[in-house]
mmCIF file of C-alpha atoms in Angstrom:
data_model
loop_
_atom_site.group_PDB
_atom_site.id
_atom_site.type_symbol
_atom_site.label_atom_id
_atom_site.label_comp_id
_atom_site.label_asym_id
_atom_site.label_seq_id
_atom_site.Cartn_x
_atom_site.Cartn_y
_atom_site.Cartn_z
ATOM 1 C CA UNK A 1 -19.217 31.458 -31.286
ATOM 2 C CA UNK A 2 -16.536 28.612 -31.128
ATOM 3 C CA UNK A 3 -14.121 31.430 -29.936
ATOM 4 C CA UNK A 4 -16.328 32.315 -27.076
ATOM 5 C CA UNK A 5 -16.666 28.420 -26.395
ATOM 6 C CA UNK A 6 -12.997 27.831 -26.189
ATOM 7 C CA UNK A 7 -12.549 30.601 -24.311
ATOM 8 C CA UNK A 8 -15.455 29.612 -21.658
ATOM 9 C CA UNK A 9 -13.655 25.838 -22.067
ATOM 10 C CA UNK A 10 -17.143 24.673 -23.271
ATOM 11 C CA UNK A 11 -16.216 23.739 -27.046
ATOM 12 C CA UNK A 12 -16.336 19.757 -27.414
ATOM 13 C CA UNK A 13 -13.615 18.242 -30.610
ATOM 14 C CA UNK A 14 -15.142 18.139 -33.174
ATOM 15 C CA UNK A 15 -14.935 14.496 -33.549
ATOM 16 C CA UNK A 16 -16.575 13.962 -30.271
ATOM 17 C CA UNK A 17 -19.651 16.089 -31.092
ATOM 18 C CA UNK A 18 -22.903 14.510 -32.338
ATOM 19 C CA UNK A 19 -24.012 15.143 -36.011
ATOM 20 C CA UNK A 20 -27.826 15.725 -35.389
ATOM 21 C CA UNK A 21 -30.071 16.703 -37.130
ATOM 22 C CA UNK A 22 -28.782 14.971 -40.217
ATOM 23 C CA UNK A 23 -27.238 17.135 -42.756
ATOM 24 C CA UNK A 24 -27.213 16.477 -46.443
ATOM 25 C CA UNK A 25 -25.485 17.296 -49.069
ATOM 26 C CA UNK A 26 -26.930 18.045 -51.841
ATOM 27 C CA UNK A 27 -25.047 18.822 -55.406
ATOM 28 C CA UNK A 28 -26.433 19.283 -58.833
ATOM 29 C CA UNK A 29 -25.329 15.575 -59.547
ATOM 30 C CA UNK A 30 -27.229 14.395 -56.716
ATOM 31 C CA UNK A 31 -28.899 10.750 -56.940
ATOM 32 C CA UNK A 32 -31.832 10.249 -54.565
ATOM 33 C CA UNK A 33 -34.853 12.807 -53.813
ATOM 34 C CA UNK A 34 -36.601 13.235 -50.352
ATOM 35 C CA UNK A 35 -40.376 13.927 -50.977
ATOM 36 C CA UNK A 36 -43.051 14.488 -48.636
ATOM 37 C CA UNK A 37 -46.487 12.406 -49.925
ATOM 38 C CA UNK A 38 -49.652 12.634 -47.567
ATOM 39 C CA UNK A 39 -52.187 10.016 -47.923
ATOM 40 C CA UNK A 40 -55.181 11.284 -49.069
ATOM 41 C CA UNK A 41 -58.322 9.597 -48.058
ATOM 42 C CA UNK A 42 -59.529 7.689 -51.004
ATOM 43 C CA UNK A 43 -56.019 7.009 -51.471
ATOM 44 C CA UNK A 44 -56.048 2.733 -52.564
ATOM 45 C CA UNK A 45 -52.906 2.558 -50.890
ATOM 46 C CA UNK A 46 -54.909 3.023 -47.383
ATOM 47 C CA UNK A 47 -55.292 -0.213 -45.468
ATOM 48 C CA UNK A 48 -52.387 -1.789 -47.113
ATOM 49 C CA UNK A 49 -48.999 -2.852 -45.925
ATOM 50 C CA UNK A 50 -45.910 -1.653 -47.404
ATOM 51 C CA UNK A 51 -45.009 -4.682 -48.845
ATOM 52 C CA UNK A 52 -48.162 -5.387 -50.744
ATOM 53 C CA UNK A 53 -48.042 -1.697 -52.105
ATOM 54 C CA UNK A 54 -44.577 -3.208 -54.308
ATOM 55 C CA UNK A 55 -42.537 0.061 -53.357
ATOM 56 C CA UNK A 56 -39.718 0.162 -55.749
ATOM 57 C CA UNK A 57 -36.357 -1.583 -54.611
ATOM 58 C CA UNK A 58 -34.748 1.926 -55.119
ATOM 59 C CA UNK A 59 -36.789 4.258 -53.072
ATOM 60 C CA UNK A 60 -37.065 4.021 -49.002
ATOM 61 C CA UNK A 61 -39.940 5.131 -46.698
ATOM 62 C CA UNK A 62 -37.886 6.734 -44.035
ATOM 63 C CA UNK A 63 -40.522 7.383 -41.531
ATOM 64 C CA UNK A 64 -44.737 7.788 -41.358
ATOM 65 C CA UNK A 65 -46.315 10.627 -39.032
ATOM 66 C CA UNK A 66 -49.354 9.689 -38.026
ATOM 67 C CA UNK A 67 -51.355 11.487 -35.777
ATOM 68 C CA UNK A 68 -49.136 13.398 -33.857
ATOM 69 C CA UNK A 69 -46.609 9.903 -33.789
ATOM 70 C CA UNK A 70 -43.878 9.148 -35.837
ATOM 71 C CA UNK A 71 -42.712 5.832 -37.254
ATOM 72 C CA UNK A 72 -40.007 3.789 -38.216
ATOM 73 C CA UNK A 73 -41.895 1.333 -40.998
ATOM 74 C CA UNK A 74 -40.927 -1.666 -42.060
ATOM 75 C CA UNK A 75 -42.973 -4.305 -44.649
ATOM 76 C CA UNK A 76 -45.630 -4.876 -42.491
ATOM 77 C CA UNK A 77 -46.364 -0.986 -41.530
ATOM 78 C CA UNK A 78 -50.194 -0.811 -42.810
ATOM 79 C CA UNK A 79 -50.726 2.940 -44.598
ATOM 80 C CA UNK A 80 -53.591 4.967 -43.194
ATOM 81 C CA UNK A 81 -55.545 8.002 -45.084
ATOM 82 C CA UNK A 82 -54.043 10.777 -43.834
ATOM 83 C CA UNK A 83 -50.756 9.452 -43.056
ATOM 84 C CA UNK A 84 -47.677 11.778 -43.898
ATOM 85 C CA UNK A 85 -44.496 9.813 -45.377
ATOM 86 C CA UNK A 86 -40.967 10.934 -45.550
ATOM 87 C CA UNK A 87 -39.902 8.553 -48.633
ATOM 88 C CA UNK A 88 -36.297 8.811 -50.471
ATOM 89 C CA UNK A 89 -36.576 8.126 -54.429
ATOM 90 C CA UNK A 90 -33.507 7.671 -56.833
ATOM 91 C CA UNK A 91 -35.176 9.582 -59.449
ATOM 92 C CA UNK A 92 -38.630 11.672 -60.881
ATOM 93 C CA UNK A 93 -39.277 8.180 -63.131
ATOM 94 C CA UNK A 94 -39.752 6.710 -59.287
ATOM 95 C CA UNK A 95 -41.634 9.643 -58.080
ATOM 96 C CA UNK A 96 -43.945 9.281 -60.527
ATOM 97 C CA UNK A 97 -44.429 5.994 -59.767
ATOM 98 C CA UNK A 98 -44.647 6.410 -55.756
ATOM 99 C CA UNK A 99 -47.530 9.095 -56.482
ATOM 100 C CA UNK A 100 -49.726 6.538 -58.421
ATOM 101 C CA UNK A 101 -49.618 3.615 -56.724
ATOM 102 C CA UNK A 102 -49.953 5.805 -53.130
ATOM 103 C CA UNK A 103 -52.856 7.748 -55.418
ATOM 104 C CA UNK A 104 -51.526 11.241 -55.103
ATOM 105 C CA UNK A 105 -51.494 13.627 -57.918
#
């Protein structure tokens, strides 16, 4: 393909071109986790912010979908039952965690 777009003069250097969608990494000694947790309704985490839920300092909720929306929380983003979260853990221990007090099993 990048032969055909040199040849066309349509291939951009490759420090010029944009690096989206974001690509990971990942290794075997890889730190952090990216989990997928939907609020369920009876969930005790519903109608809280995320600063009274105490989210460990380690982990990051990188963005909610709600409805067919998606946002960029910050501490006073209040959770909703049914809300789907894209949160980043350093480890299971913190997964664990992140599952009880957002009451998911």
């Amino acid at each position: 393909m990048t032969v055909v777009a040199n040849w066309l003069r349509l291939s951009v250097p490759e420090k010029l071109r944009r690096r989206t969608p974001l690509e990971l990494e990942l290794s075997d000694n890889q730190k952090n986790e990216l989990i997928e947790v939907i609020i369920p309704p009876d969930s005790t985490a519903a109608g809280k912010t995320i600063l009274q839920l105490g989210f460990p300092k380690t982990s990051l909720i990188v963005m909610i979908k709600r409805d067919k929306a998606y946002i960029t929380p910050n501490g006073a983003t209040e959770i909703k039952a049914g809300d789907t979260m894209l949160i980043m853990a350093e480890n299971g221990n913190e997964i664990d965690k992140i599952h009880t007090m957002l009451g998911v099993s």
